[in-house]
């Protein structure tokens, strides 16, 4: 089930909220757990068992690690649990990738497994890994209550598209959390903003991107229009989903960490990755990069650490070479910035934004290629490869058709609206008006988003490969 | 605690709660008149459909189709998309110059080939050697008039030229110069019968006949909500259907072959005029084969028309020139069987098809 659907908003969520709020404190987590399993099972009934099994092993190994703290067995249990988690991820997500490459190298033709990817496996695997590693490190105590641990992993607001919530961040909230009108209102507001981002902006721009991919009227400027639209689509889709997750979390009493912070205003690629999918970046930093030695090593090892992390970051996003290329591309840019021109970028403020947007746009074209060949085609198309014309009929049409949405998207991807709203709120005369206006706009947003859903408009699910 | 927070929370609880209850208890509708389609029924719950995910998929479609106030909400979406996001089209439909139209883009060469192959089959199997009078006329969709407004349109001249090359045994009758956007209904894809008299005369003339006749113009007393009106959900006024009558048309013998049975009827089906799609009043709409006998004709000539729905309103205007007209729609009859019902000897044969159908020809059998 996805948030941006009628079954979720008008069937699942109201029932869950009623059950959750009438349940006594001791039953709130069981209610959340059962609802989350229904939520997950709605899309992947078969894979509920896989998730439950993964949680159970983490529960058992967590307790065993704690019991044997300081002993060799503790490390053994950690390794076993990590292997268990990674085996599931590798098998379901990467088996066909490895088979395909093995066949290509050896000339054999081993049959593909063609397994359906369990939705959200990359997210919940990383969450479980963070739990088990944190328990091993002594950062958090092992969870004694399997329902609480399963609730943490399966918690439907963040289950299928993140943010990657760490156990340590919500450990206490799993046992004790507050529910107030203020928090609920914040949650509703955040959910609605995310809902609007996804339904109105991401899905609308998705229409342009979908049309581009089947177009036979390509041109250089159409490639660039696609690149801009795709960047915005992915941003509003992903950050919108994170907003909805954070909002739902608040309604249920949880405080999830932020996942996006206006990444397109970054003045360097380094900064971009501090603002884009922050929960993934920090996960790789804390569970891969730093354990490998981080930057406290000689230059060669440091470079190796950086490229390993970015290879894995790319591979995490999808089992195709273009995703690996995408990760390594960022690795190269980050290394270049670190060693050569990060300081210079700080001096050329506005140009540094152009630089960042340009290289980010290239990266998204690599990302959108779906395979290496597609990535090369998309990137080279930006520069006119293949003798395509500068403009085409479809370019002009889509520019007019989506131009205003793109402008709204560009503005919405900056802090400008938030800053303006904040400044107006500070003025006495405006405060009351804005308070009323905010409620009215949120209600209108609900009506319009519901209208889009009722229309059965284009509503892609972009997280199938995660 | 802020009042705003309480108000916001309470409003959302009420809104989502009320809509949710309504969605749960609302009796499902069977048919959407606006979209002219049957709506999804509640799926059957079973362990098999749950485990293979079919139930969930069907339930999602069911909840969308049966959502309370769906038609109004579709209107809200269309208006928001058009006037707030400033989009030129909404789900491929757009309003321009007082018309609602649908993007017919891009050209599907495979579909053109498919249509040409079907026509080749008919020609080789039934027509070749029996008559040389084989004609093609192509009706452009009304987007031909909206390309200059910036909408995506196919290159009609090239499209028709390419198609003509695929059927070199047909003599082409060019009706494009006779058309303007006013000849089409504002809310529908079809042309208006009262506006295409000149086209009927010209086609007949090109086939060596004279279809000149006087007509009375009658106005149908029910509003015509064209196919695009419901699909677009835009706030447009309905069209009015006008149809032409005279003594010749009222004295015809008209036979409809449907499901293998031959039934006598009228050239205008007034029951269908009050049905789901009033345009189906012309030659009873979707019928595989119609035979029209004109006892007043003295020409002795016969015409066979292979056509799509545009032919329904045009064919009655060709009647004065022919003693017998056979109207065949190979979307509803296998091409193989056409020879069982139609005699092509010395007949004029007209292929009258729209660009829309030639570009989406999967329905041809």
mmCIF file with all atom_site columns, C-alpha atoms in Angstrom, chain A residues 316-407:
data_model
loop_
_atom_site.group_PDB
_atom_site.id
_atom_site.type_symbol
_atom_site.label_atom_id
_atom_site.label_alt_id
_atom_site.label_comp_id
_atom_site.label_asym_id
_atom_site.label_entity_id
_atom_site.label_seq_id
_atom_site.pdbx_PDB_ins_code
_atom_site.Cartn_x
_atom_site.Cartn_y
_atom_site.Cartn_z
_atom_site.occupancy
_atom_site.B_iso_or_equiv
_atom_site.pdbx_formal_charge
_atom_site.auth_seq_id
_atom_site.auth_comp_id
_atom_site.auth_asym_id
_atom_site.auth_atom_id
_atom_site.pdbx_PDB_model_num
ATOM 1  C CA . UNK A 1 316 ? 21.887 0.269  -2.842  1.00 0.00 ? 316 UNK A CA 1
ATOM 2  C CA . UNK A 1 317 ? 19.714 2.283  -5.217  1.00 0.00 ? 317 UNK A CA 1
ATOM 3  C CA . UNK A 1 318 ? 19.404 -0.448 -7.807  1.00 0.00 ? 318 UNK A CA 1
ATOM 4  C CA . UNK A 1 319 ? 20.866 -3.639 -9.205  1.00 0.00 ? 319 UNK A CA 1
ATOM 5  C CA . UNK A 1 320 ? 22.203 -2.141 -12.417 1.00 0.00 ? 320 UNK A CA 1
ATOM 6  C CA . UNK A 1 321 ? 25.543 -0.776 -13.541 1.00 0.00 ? 321 UNK A CA 1
ATOM 7  C CA . UNK A 1 322 ? 24.149 2.702  -14.068 1.00 0.00 ? 322 UNK A CA 1
ATOM 8  C CA . UNK A 1 323 ? 23.430 2.956  -10.342 1.00 0.00 ? 323 UNK A CA 1
ATOM 9  C CA . UNK A 1 324 ? 26.984 1.896  -9.547  1.00 0.00 ? 324 UNK A CA 1
ATOM 10 C CA . UNK A 1 325 ? 28.241 4.460  -12.056 1.00 0.00 ? 325 UNK A CA 1
ATOM 11 C CA . UNK A 1 326 ? 25.967 7.014  -10.429 1.00 0.00 ? 326 UNK A CA 1
ATOM 12 C CA . UNK A 1 327 ? 27.475 6.318  -7.007  1.00 0.00 ? 327 UNK A CA 1
ATOM 13 C CA . UNK A 1 328 ? 31.052 6.353  -8.265  1.00 0.00 ? 328 UNK A CA 1
ATOM 14 C CA . UNK A 1 329 ? 30.375 9.558  -10.200 1.00 0.00 ? 329 UNK A CA 1
ATOM 15 C CA . UNK A 1 330 ? 29.502 11.218 -6.906  1.00 0.00 ? 330 UNK A CA 1
ATOM 16 C CA . UNK A 1 331 ? 32.556 9.605  -5.325  1.00 0.00 ? 331 UNK A CA 1
ATOM 17 C CA . UNK A 1 332 ? 34.782 11.219 -7.970  1.00 0.00 ? 332 UNK A CA 1
ATOM 18 C CA . UNK A 1 333 ? 33.137 14.614 -7.566  1.00 0.00 ? 333 UNK A CA 1
ATOM 19 C CA . UNK A 1 334 ? 33.415 14.483 -3.793  1.00 0.00 ? 334 UNK A CA 1
ATOM 20 C CA . UNK A 1 335 ? 37.076 13.502 -3.944  1.00 0.00 ? 335 UNK A CA 1
ATOM 21 C CA . UNK A 1 336 ? 37.787 16.296 -6.418  1.00 0.00 ? 336 UNK A CA 1
ATOM 22 C CA . UNK A 1 337 ? 36.016 18.766 -4.166  1.00 0.00 ? 337 UNK A CA 1
ATOM 23 C CA . UNK A 1 338 ? 37.822 17.543 -1.056  1.00 0.00 ? 338 UNK A CA 1
ATOM 24 C CA . UNK A 1 339 ? 41.264 17.614 -2.617  1.00 0.00 ? 339 UNK A CA 1
ATOM 25 C CA . UNK A 1 340 ? 41.027 20.521 -5.026  1.00 0.00 ? 340 UNK A CA 1
ATOM 26 C CA . UNK A 1 341 ? 38.225 23.005 -5.054  1.00 0.00 ? 341 UNK A CA 1
ATOM 27 C CA . UNK A 1 342 ? 35.824 22.887 -2.131  1.00 0.00 ? 342 UNK A CA 1
ATOM 28 C CA . UNK A 1 343 ? 37.351 26.083 -0.761  1.00 0.00 ? 343 UNK A CA 1
ATOM 29 C CA . UNK A 1 344 ? 37.196 27.780 -4.142  1.00 0.00 ? 344 UNK A CA 1
ATOM 30 C CA . UNK A 1 345 ? 33.524 26.943 -4.459  1.00 0.00 ? 345 UNK A CA 1
ATOM 31 C CA . UNK A 1 346 ? 32.812 28.822 -1.257  1.00 0.00 ? 346 UNK A CA 1
ATOM 32 C CA . UNK A 1 347 ? 34.211 31.974 -2.838  1.00 0.00 ? 347 UNK A CA 1
ATOM 33 C CA . UNK A 1 348 ? 32.038 31.888 -5.958  1.00 0.00 ? 348 UNK A CA 1
ATOM 34 C CA . UNK A 1 349 ? 28.692 31.657 -4.218  1.00 0.00 ? 349 UNK A CA 1
ATOM 35 C CA . UNK A 1 350 ? 26.146 31.808 -7.055  1.00 0.00 ? 350 UNK A CA 1
ATOM 36 C CA . UNK A 1 351 ? 28.340 30.081 -9.623  1.00 0.00 ? 351 UNK A CA 1
ATOM 37 C CA . UNK A 1 352 ? 28.867 27.265 -7.165  1.00 0.00 ? 352 UNK A CA 1
ATOM 38 C CA . UNK A 1 353 ? 25.115 26.681 -7.187  1.00 0.00 ? 353 UNK A CA 1
ATOM 39 C CA . UNK A 1 354 ? 25.140 26.475 -10.969 1.00 0.00 ? 354 UNK A CA 1
ATOM 40 C CA . UNK A 1 355 ? 28.068 24.071 -10.794 1.00 0.00 ? 355 UNK A CA 1
ATOM 41 C CA . UNK A 1 356 ? 26.229 21.878 -8.279  1.00 0.00 ? 356 UNK A CA 1
ATOM 42 C CA . UNK A 1 357 ? 22.962 21.881 -10.225 1.00 0.00 ? 357 UNK A CA 1
ATOM 43 C CA . UNK A 1 358 ? 24.758 21.063 -13.472 1.00 0.00 ? 358 UNK A CA 1
ATOM 44 C CA . UNK A 1 359 ? 26.592 18.049 -12.074 1.00 0.00 ? 359 UNK A CA 1
ATOM 45 C CA . UNK A 1 360 ? 23.522 16.954 -10.139 1.00 0.00 ? 360 UNK A CA 1
ATOM 46 C CA . UNK A 1 361 ? 21.486 17.090 -13.336 1.00 0.00 ? 361 UNK A CA 1
ATOM 47 C CA . UNK A 1 362 ? 24.054 14.857 -15.039 1.00 0.00 ? 362 UNK A CA 1
ATOM 48 C CA . UNK A 1 363 ? 23.864 12.468 -12.109 1.00 0.00 ? 363 UNK A CA 1
ATOM 49 C CA . UNK A 1 364 ? 20.105 12.206 -12.381 1.00 0.00 ? 364 UNK A CA 1
ATOM 50 C CA . UNK A 1 365 ? 20.382 11.412 -16.053 1.00 0.00 ? 365 UNK A CA 1
ATOM 51 C CA . UNK A 1 366 ? 22.716 8.546  -15.166 1.00 0.00 ? 366 UNK A CA 1
ATOM 52 C CA . UNK A 1 367 ? 20.208 7.481  -12.521 1.00 0.00 ? 367 UNK A CA 1
ATOM 53 C CA . UNK A 1 368 ? 17.223 7.626  -14.858 1.00 0.00 ? 368 UNK A CA 1
ATOM 54 C CA . UNK A 1 369 ? 18.854 5.494  -17.543 1.00 0.00 ? 369 UNK A CA 1
ATOM 55 C CA . UNK A 1 370 ? 17.732 2.204  -15.945 1.00 0.00 ? 370 UNK A CA 1
ATOM 56 C CA . UNK A 1 371 ? 20.904 0.577  -17.308 1.00 0.00 ? 371 UNK A CA 1
ATOM 57 C CA . UNK A 1 372 ? 24.347 1.610  -18.472 1.00 0.00 ? 372 UNK A CA 1
ATOM 58 C CA . UNK A 1 373 ? 23.298 2.020  -22.090 1.00 0.00 ? 373 UNK A CA 1
ATOM 59 C CA . UNK A 1 374 ? 20.329 4.181  -21.092 1.00 0.00 ? 374 UNK A CA 1
ATOM 60 C CA . UNK A 1 375 ? 22.531 6.276  -18.813 1.00 0.00 ? 375 UNK A CA 1
ATOM 61 C CA . UNK A 1 376 ? 25.008 6.940  -21.624 1.00 0.00 ? 376 UNK A CA 1
ATOM 62 C CA . UNK A 1 377 ? 22.142 7.778  -23.999 1.00 0.00 ? 377 UNK A CA 1
ATOM 63 C CA . UNK A 1 378 ? 20.568 10.192 -21.526 1.00 0.00 ? 378 UNK A CA 1
ATOM 64 C CA . UNK A 1 379 ? 23.779 11.994 -20.655 1.00 0.00 ? 379 UNK A CA 1
ATOM 65 C CA . UNK A 1 380 ? 25.005 12.219 -24.245 1.00 0.00 ? 380 UNK A CA 1
ATOM 66 C CA . UNK A 1 381 ? 21.560 13.441 -25.320 1.00 0.00 ? 381 UNK A CA 1
ATOM 67 C CA . UNK A 1 382 ? 22.078 16.514 -23.156 1.00 0.00 ? 382 UNK A CA 1
ATOM 68 C CA . UNK A 1 383 ? 24.964 17.437 -25.401 1.00 0.00 ? 383 UNK A CA 1
ATOM 69 C CA . UNK A 1 384 ? 23.341 16.648 -28.723 1.00 0.00 ? 384 UNK A CA 1
ATOM 70 C CA . UNK A 1 385 ? 24.812 13.216 -29.370 1.00 0.00 ? 385 UNK A CA 1
ATOM 71 C CA . UNK A 1 386 ? 23.087 11.233 -32.094 1.00 0.00 ? 386 UNK A CA 1
ATOM 72 C CA . UNK A 1 387 ? 22.581 14.258 -34.313 1.00 0.00 ? 387 UNK A CA 1
ATOM 73 C CA . UNK A 1 388 ? 19.353 15.187 -32.602 1.00 0.00 ? 388 UNK A CA 1
ATOM 74 C CA . UNK A 1 389 ? 18.038 18.681 -33.298 1.00 0.00 ? 389 UNK A CA 1
ATOM 75 C CA . UNK A 1 390 ? 18.238 21.510 -30.796 1.00 0.00 ? 390 UNK A CA 1
ATOM 76 C CA . UNK A 1 391 ? 14.457 21.742 -30.410 1.00 0.00 ? 391 UNK A CA 1
ATOM 77 C CA . UNK A 1 392 ? 11.447 19.674 -31.374 1.00 0.00 ? 392 UNK A CA 1
ATOM 78 C CA . UNK A 1 393 ? 7.660  19.920 -31.458 1.00 0.00 ? 393 UNK A CA 1
ATOM 79 C CA . UNK A 1 394 ? 7.314  17.880 -28.283 1.00 0.00 ? 394 UNK A CA 1
ATOM 80 C CA . UNK A 1 395 ? 9.842  20.053 -26.484 1.00 0.00 ? 395 UNK A CA 1
ATOM 81 C CA . UNK A 1 396 ? 7.826  23.199 -27.177 1.00 0.00 ? 396 UNK A CA 1
ATOM 82 C CA . UNK A 1 397 ? 4.576  21.532 -26.235 1.00 0.00 ? 397 UNK A CA 1
ATOM 83 C CA . UNK A 1 398 ? 5.912  20.127 -22.978 1.00 0.00 ? 398 UNK A CA 1
ATOM 84 C CA . UNK A 1 399 ? 7.611  23.391 -22.118 1.00 0.00 ? 399 UNK A CA 1
ATOM 85 C CA . UNK A 1 400 ? 4.253  25.126 -22.373 1.00 0.00 ? 400 UNK A CA 1
ATOM 86 C CA . UNK A 1 401 ? 2.341  22.246 -20.823 1.00 0.00 ? 401 UNK A CA 1
ATOM 87 C CA . UNK A 1 402 ? 4.583  21.790 -17.798 1.00 0.00 ? 402 UNK A CA 1
ATOM 88 C CA . UNK A 1 403 ? 6.354  25.140 -17.644 1.00 0.00 ? 403 UNK A CA 1
ATOM 89 C CA . UNK A 1 404 ? 4.288  26.542 -14.805 1.00 0.00 ? 404 UNK A CA 1
ATOM 90 C CA . UNK A 1 405 ? 4.515  23.320 -12.794 1.00 0.00 ? 405 UNK A CA 1
ATOM 91 C CA . UNK A 1 406 ? 8.280  23.406 -13.227 1.00 0.00 ? 406 UNK A CA 1
ATOM 92 C CA . UNK A 1 407 ? 8.422  27.009 -12.012 1.00 0.00 ? 407 UNK A CA 1
#
